[in-house]
XYZ file of C-alpha atoms in Angstrom:
570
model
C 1.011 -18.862 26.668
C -1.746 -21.221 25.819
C -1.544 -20.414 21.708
C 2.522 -21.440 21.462
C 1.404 -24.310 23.415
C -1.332 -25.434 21.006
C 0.907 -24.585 18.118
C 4.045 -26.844 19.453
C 1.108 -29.703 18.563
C -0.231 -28.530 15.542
C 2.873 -27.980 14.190
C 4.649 -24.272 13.745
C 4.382 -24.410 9.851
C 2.256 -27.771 8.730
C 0.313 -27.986 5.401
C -2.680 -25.954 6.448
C -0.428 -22.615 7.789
C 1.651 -23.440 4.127
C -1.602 -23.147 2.682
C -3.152 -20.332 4.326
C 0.269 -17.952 3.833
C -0.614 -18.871 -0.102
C -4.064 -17.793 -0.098
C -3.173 -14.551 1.704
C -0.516 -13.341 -0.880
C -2.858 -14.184 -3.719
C -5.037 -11.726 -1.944
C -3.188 -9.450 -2.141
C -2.328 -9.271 -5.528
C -5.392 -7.928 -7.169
C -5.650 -5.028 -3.590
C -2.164 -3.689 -4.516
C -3.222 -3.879 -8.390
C -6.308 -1.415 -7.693
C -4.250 1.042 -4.662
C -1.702 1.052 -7.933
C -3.902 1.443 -10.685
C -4.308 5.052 -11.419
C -0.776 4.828 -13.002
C -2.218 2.958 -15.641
C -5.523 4.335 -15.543
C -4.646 8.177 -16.240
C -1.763 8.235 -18.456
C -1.119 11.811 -19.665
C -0.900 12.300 -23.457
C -1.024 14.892 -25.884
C -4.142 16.319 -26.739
C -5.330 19.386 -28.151
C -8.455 21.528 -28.975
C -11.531 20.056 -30.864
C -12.697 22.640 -33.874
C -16.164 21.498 -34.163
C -16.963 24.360 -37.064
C -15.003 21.940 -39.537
C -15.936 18.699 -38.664
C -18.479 18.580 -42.075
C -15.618 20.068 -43.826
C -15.163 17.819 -47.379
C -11.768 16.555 -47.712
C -11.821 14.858 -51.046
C -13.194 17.761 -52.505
C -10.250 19.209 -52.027
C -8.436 16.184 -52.983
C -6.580 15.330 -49.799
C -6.178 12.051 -48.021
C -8.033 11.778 -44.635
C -4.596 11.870 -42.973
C -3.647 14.853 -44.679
C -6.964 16.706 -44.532
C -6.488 16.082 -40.417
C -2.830 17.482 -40.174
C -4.062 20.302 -41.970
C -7.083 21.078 -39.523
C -5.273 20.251 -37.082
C -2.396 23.418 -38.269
C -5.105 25.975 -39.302
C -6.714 25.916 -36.209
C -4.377 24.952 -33.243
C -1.654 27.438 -32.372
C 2.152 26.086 -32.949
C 5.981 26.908 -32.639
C 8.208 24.627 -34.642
C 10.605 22.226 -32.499
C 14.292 22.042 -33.905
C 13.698 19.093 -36.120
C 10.685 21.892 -37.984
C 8.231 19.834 -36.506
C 5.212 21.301 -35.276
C 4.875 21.675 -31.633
C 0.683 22.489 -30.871
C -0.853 24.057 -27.663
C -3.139 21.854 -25.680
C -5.097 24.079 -24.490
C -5.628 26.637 -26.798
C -7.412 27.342 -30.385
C -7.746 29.760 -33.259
C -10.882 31.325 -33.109
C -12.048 30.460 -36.164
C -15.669 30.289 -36.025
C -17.775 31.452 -38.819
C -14.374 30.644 -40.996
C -14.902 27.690 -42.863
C -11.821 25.397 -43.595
C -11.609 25.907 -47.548
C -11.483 29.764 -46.849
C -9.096 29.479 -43.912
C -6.607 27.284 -46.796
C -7.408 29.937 -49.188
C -6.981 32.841 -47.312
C -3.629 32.339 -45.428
C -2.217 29.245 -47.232
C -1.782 27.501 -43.476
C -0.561 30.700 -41.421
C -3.311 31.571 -39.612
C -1.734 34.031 -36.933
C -4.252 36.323 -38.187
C -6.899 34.480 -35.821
C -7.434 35.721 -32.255
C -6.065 32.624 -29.793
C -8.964 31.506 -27.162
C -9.056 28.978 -24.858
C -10.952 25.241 -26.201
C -14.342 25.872 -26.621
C -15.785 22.304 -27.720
C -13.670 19.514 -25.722
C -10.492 18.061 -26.827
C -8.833 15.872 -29.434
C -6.413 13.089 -27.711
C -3.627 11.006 -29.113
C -4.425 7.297 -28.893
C -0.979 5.918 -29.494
C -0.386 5.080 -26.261
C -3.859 3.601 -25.089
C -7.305 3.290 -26.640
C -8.764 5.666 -23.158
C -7.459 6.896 -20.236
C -9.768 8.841 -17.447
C -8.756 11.640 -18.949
C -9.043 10.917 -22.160
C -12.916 9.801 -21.030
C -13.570 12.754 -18.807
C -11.542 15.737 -20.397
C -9.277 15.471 -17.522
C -6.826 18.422 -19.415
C -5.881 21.946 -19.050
C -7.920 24.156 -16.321
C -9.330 20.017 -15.386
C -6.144 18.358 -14.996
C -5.897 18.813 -11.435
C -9.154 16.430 -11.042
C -6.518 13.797 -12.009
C -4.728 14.570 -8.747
C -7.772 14.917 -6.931
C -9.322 11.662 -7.787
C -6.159 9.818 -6.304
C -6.488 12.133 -2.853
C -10.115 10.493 -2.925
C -9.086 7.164 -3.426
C -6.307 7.460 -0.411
C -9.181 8.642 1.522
C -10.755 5.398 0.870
C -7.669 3.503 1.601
C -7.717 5.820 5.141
C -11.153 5.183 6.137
C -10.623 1.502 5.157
C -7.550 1.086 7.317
C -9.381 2.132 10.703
C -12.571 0.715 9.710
C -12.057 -2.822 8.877
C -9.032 -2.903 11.205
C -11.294 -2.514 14.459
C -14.068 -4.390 12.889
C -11.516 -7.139 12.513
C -11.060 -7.431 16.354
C -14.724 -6.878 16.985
C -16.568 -10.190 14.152
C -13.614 -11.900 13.070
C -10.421 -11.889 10.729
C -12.279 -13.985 8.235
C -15.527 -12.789 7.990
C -13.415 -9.418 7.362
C -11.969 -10.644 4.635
C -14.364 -12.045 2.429
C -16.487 -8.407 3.274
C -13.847 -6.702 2.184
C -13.817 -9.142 -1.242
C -17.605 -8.754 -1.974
C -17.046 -4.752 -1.793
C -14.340 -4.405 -3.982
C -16.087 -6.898 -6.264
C -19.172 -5.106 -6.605
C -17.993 -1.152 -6.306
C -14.659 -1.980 -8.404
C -16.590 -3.377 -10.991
C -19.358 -0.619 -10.583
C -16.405 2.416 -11.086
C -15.312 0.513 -14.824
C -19.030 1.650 -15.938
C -18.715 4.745 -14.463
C -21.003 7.881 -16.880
C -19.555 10.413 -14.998
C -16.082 11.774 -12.980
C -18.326 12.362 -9.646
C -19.865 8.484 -10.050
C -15.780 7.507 -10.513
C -14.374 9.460 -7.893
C -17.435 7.671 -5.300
C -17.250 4.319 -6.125
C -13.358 4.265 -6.483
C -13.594 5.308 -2.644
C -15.520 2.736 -1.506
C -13.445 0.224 -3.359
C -10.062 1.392 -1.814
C -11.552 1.099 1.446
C -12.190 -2.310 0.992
C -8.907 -3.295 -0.968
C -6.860 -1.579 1.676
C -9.406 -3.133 4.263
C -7.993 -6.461 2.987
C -4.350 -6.101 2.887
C -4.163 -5.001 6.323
C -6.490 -7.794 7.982
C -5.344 -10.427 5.877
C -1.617 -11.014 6.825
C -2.858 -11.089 10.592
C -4.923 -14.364 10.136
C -1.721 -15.756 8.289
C 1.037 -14.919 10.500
C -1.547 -15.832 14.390
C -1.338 -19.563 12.809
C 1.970 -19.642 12.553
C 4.755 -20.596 15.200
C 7.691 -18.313 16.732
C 10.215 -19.786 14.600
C 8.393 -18.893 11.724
C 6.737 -16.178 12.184
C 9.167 -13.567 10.841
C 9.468 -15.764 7.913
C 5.798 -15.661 6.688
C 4.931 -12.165 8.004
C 7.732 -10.980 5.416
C 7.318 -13.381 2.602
C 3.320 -12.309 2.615
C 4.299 -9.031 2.069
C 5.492 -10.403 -1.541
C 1.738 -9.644 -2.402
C 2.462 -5.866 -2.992
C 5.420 -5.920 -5.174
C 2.748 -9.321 -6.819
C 0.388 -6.794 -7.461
C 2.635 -4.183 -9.003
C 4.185 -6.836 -11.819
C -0.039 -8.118 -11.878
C -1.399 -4.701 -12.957
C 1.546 -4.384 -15.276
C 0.649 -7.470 -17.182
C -2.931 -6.778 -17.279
C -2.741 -3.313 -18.549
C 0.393 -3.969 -21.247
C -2.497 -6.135 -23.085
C -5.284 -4.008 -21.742
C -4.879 -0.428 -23.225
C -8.676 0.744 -22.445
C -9.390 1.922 -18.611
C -12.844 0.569 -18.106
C -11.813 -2.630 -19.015
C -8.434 -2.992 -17.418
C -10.693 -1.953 -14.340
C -12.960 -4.527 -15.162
C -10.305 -7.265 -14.900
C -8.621 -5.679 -11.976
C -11.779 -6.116 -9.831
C -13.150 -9.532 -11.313
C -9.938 -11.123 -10.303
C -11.190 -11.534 -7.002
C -13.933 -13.499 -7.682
C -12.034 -16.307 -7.622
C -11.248 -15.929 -3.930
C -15.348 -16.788 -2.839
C -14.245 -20.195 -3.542
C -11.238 -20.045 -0.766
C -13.555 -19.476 2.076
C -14.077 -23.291 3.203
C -10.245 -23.322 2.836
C -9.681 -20.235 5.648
C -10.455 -21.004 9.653
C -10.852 -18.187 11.837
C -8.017 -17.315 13.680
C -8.107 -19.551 16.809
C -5.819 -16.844 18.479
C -9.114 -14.241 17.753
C -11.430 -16.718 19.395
C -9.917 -17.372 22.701
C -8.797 -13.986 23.567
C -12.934 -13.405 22.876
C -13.244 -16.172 24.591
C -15.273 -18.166 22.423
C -13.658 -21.448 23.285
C -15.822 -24.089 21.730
C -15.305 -21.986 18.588
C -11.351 -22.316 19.251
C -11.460 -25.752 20.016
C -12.980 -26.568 16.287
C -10.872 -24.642 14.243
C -7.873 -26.524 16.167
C -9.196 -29.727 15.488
C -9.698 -28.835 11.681
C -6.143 -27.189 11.318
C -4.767 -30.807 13.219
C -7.081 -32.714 10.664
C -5.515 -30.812 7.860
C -1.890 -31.464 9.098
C -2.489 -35.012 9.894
C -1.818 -34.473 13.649
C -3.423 -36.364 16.672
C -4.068 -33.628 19.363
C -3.340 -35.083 23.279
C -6.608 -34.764 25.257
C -4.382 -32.602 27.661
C -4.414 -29.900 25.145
C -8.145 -29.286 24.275
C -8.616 -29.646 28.316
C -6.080 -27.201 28.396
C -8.416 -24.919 26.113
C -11.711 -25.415 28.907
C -9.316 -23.911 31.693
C -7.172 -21.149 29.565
C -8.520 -17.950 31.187
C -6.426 -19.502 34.230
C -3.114 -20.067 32.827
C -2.042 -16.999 32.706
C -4.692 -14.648 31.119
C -5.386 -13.000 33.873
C -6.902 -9.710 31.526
C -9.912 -12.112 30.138
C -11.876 -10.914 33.173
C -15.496 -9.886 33.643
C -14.269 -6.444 33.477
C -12.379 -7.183 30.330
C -15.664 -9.088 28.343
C -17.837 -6.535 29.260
C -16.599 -4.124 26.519
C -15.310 -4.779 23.204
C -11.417 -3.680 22.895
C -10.414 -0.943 21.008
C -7.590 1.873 20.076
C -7.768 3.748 23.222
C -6.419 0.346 24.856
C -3.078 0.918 22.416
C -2.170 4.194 24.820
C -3.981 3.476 28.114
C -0.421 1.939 29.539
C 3.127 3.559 29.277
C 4.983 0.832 27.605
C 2.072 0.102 24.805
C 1.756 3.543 24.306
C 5.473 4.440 23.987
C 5.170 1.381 21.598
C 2.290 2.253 19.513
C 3.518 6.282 18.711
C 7.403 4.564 17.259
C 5.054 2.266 15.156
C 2.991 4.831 14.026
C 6.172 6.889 13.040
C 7.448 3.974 11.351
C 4.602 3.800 9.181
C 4.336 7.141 8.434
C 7.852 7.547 7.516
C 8.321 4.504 5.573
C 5.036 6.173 3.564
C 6.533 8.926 2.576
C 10.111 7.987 1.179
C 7.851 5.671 -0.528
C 5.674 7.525 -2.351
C 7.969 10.425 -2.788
C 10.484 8.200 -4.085
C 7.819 5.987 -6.415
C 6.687 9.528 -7.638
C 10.200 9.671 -9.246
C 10.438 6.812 -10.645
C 9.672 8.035 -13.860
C 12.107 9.874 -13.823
C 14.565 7.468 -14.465
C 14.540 6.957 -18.164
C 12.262 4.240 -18.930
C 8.660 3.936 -20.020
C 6.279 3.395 -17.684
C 6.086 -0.330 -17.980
C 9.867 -0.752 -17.236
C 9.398 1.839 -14.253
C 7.145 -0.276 -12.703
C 8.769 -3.855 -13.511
C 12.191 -2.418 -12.134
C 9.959 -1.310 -8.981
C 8.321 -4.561 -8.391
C 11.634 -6.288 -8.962
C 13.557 -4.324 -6.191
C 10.774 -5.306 -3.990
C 10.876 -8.557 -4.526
C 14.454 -8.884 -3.813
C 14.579 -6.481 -0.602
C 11.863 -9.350 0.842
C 13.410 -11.905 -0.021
C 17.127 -10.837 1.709
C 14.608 -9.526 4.835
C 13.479 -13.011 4.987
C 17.492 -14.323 6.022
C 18.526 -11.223 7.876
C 15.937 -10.550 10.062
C 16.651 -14.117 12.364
C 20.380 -13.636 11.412
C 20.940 -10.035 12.447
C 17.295 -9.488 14.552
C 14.109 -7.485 13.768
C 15.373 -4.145 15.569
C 18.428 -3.897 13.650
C 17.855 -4.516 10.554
C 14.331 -2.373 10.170
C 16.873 0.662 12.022
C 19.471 0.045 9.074
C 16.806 -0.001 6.711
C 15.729 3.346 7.501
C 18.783 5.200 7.734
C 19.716 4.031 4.214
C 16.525 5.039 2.904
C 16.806 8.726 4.816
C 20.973 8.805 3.187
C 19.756 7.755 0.092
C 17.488 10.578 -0.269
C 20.343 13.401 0.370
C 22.445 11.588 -1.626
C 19.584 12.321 -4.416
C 20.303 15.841 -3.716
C 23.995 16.884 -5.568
C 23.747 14.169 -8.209
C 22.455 15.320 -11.605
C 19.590 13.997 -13.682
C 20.869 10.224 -14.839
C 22.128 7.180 -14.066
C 24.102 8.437 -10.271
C 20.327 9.661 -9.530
C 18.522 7.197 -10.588
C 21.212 4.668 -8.964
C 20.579 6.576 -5.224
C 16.531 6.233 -5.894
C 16.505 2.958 -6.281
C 18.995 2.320 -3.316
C 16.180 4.078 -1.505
C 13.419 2.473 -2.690
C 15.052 -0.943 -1.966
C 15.952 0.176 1.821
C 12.258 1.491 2.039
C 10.957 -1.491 1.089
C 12.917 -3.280 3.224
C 11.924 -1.340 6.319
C 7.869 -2.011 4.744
C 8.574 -5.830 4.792
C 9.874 -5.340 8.495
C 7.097 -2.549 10.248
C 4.594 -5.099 9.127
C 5.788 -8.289 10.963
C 6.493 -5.895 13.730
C 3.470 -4.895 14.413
C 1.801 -8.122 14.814
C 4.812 -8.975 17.632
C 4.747 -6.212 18.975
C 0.763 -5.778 19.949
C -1.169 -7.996 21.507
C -3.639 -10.169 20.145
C -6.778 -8.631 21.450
C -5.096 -5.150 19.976
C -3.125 -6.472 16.915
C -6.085 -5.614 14.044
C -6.592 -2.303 15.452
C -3.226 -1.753 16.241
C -2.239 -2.858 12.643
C -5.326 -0.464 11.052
C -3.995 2.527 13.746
C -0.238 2.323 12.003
C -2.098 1.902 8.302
C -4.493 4.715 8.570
C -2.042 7.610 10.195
C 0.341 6.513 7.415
C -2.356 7.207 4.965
C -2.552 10.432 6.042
C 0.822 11.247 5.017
C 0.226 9.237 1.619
C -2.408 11.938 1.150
C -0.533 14.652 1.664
C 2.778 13.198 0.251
C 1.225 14.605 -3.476
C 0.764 18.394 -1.817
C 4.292 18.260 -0.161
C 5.891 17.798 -3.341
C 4.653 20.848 -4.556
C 7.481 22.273 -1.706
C 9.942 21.573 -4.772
C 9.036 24.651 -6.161
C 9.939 26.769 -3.730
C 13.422 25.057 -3.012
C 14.158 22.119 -5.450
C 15.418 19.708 -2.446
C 13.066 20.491 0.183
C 10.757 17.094 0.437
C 14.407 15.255 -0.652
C 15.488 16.955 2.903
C 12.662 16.350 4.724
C 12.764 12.425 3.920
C 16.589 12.590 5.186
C 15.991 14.409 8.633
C 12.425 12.242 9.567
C 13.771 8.887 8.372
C 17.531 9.584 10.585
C 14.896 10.598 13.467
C 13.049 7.487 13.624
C 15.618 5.465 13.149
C 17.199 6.970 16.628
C 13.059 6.244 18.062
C 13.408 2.542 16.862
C 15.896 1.690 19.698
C 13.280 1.870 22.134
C 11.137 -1.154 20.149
C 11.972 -4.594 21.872
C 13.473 -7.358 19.842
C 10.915 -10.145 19.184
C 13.029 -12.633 17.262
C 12.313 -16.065 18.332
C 9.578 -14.718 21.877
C 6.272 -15.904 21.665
C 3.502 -13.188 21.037
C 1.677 -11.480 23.927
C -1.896 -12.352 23.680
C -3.649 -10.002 25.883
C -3.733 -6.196 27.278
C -1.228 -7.613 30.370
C 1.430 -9.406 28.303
C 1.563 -6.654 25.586
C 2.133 -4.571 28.815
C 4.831 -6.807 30.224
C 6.360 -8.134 27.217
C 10.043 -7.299 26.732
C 9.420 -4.567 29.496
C 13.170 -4.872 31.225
C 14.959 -5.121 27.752
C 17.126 -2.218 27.899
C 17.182 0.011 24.301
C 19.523 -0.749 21.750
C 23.055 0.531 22.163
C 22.758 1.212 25.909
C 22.126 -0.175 28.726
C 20.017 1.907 31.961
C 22.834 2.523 34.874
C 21.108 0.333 37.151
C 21.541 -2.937 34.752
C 24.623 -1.581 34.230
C 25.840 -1.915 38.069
C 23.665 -5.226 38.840
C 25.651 -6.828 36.035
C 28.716 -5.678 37.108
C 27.693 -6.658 40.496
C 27.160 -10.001 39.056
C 30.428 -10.550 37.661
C 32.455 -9.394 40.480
C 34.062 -12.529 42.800
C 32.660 -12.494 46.438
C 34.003 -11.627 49.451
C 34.313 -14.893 50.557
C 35.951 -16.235 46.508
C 39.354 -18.153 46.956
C 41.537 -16.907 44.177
């Protein structure tokens, strides 16, 4: 294949793929931050009903502190039950209808029992309690009571960004260019990130949020395909995982921003401003070269190899960029007039058996690994610790499930290890099941969120092996936008838990145990160089029988094989 061979001269991983694998997890860290954000953004906190009528009301008159004067409003006119401690414990969505009643009457009249009032639902907004954070969304937007659900909704918006963004930029990828890609995908979250922090209105939010997540999510999937097509066979698995660090970057990123940044506008603000930065990396990126000869722009190919050799201080043999002038004829038999006429696209992925077989197992993958993720992130509140510590601990686990990926997936193989990955994950979650609320719960969540993320690190390098190059983008924004469907509706499955308590726990078990059986059929790509075009994703790995058996027909060759001849001397 005409890219290894290029690559065995440039080097597998010189200075300029070292530097591009950087760049590309930097990226990342401010596109997790943003698909994360909403954890920080709406932060529920108590609040209760605003009693407009006693607003004017003259506290010092009465000689009370303003503190006092506000706990006594606050008693007259919100219903209450007192906790154990005597404490009182207020409604959030109810009031004491106390209009016409002003507030030295209503101290007067009942000396602070005022169960004589009729209770009504809030009729002027809501009071919130800032301990926690200057403003939230729904602190900003009245996101409470009958409105709280727009909290949900808003996030079911966003991941309908992060869908259309998946398919959109994916194929567009294939069609102008991995780079060009990116930096669109930069200058969109830029402008409608920033746009969504000045946001009057929940409509105006819920928009521009959308067209930000498209482009964020846009940019995480294109951008680990231009670092891992520079990079060798040895390597590869290597930097496809280690890129991957970007998410678990992006969770411990947001966390940092928002423990000093306590008001939602402007932790948005910073979110989205952080990737202005990355305008000034664009001289830094080449195109893929792998891109431009399966388009068959070779003079285009031939220039970005000569800068990546420049960069890693390599002399390229003539042979090899006369190699480039005649590559349609070693080997690439699918760059054909036929083939240039059209543009490639998703229908390609299922238009042969083997791709297609291929393509559905990576599309469960995806899908699965999505939801034991977010069910399991969902819970991670659960297990004790503020929110900050919640998501540290997350981003930690991460980190550390990459990192061992990085050692066993040359040691032990691709296949295996993404198989064992899943089936953890899927135990894991029925282990959840019988163990009560504490530390034996929260020890078989995080076991599961570690194996998940494992299997994430994995699915990812997997599908740029696995898929061609003229296919990979598409193939890679196929597998992130079907699994974005189930991040959708992972939020509305949950709500299965009230009908039987274990149900989604069950469900996690049962899919990830199926497509771990599916994930036999995948080939093993550890150490193979990567099929470049519709033929050799067709043909690559085609007679490598699934894992844990072997068809009867290898079976009997092999044993053919090993028998002596007739004509053997013992």
């Amino acid at each position: 294949m005409a890219f290894d061979n290029v690559l065995s001269v440039l080097g597998e991983f010189g200075i300029y793929q070292r530097r591009i694998c950087v760049l590309v997890i930097l990226l990342w860290f401010p596109g997790a931050a943003n698909v994360l954000s909403i954890v920080y953004l709406s932060v529920p906190a108590d609040h209760w009903c605003s009693v407009s009528a006693w607003d004017s009301a003259n506290c010092t008159a009465l000689s009370l502190s303003e503190s006092e004067c506000g706990d006594l409003k606050k008693r007259l006119s919100i219903p209450h039950n007192e906790t154990e401690k005597g404490e009182p414990s207020y409604l959030q969505c109810y009031q004491y209808n106390v209009s016409g009643v002003s507030f030295q009457d209503a101290i007067l009249e009942d000396g602070g029992d005022s169960g004589q009032y009729d209770v009504i639902p809030c009729q002027h907004g809501w009071e919130h309690d800032r301990a926690w954070s200057e403003y939230t969304i729904e602190q900003q937007f009245d996101l409470v009571c009958h409105r709280k659900y727009l909290v949900n909704l808003s996030q079911t918006i966003f991941f309908l960004g992060v869908f259309i963004g998946s398919f959109v930029f994916g194929a567009l990828a294939d069609r102008i260019g991995r780079k060009v890609v990116i930096f669109l995908c930069v200058g969109i979250a830029v402008v409608f990130g920033t746009a969504a922090a000045f946001s009057t209105s929940y409509v105006t939010f819920v928009v521009l949020r959308l067209v930000n997540a498209a482009a964020c999510w846009g940019l995480i999937v294109v951008a680990p395909i231009i670092g891992t097509e520079f990079v060798g066979s040895s390597k590869r698995a290597y930097i496809g995982i280690l890129i991957s660090l970007g998410f678990p970057g992006g969770y411990l990123y947001l966390t940092f921003l928002a423990y000093f940044i306590r008001n939602w506008r402007f932790l948005l603000l910073a979110l989205n401003l952080s990737f202005v930065p990355y305008f000034f990396f664009y001289p830094l990126i080449l195109e893929s070269f792998r891109w431009q000869l399966s388009m068959g722009r070779l003079k285009g190919a031939e220039l970005t190899i000569k800068q990546a050799a420049k960069i890693n201080k390599v002399s390229l043999p003539k042979s090899t960029l006369e190699e480039l002038q005649v590559w349609p004829r070693l080997g690439n038999t699918s760059i054909s007039t036929k083939e240039k006429s059209r543009e490639p696209n998703v229908t390609d992925l299922f238009r042969t058996p083997v791709l297609r077989v291929r393509t559905l197992i990576l599309v469960a993958l995806w899908m699965t690994n999505n939801l034991i993720f977010y069910a399991l992130h969902l819970s991670t509140s659960t297990f004790g610790v503020n929110v900050y510590m919640s998501f540290v601990i997350s981003g930690v686990l991460e980190v550390v499930a990459i990192c061992l990926c990085v050692f066993l997936v040359d040691s032990a193989g691709r296949r295996p290890t993404c198989i064992v990955s899943v089936i953890v994950a899927g135990l894991a979650s029925f282990a959840v099941i019988p163990s009560p609320p504490g530390p034996v719960r929260a020890a078989m969540g995080l076991i599961g969120k570690f194996a998940i993320a494992s299997s994430w690190a994995i699915c990812g390098i997997y599908v740029i092996e696995v898929l061609p190059t003229q296919l990979r983008s598409v193939g890679m924004g196929l597998c992130s936008t079907t699994s974005r469907v189930v991040a959708m509706a992972t939020p509305l499955l949950l709500l299965l838990a009230e009908l039987w308590a274990p149900a989604v726990l069950v469900m996690q078990g049962v899919i990830a145990v199926c497509t771990a059986f599916f994930l036999r059929l995948l080939p093993e790509t550890k150490g193979k160089a990567l099929p470049d075009t519709l033929e050799e994703g067709e043909n690559f790995c085609r007679d490598e029988p699934p894992m844990g058996c072997m068809p009867r027909t290898r079976r009997k060759r092999q044993k053919e094989d090993s028998s002596p001849t007739s004509d053997t001397k013992v």
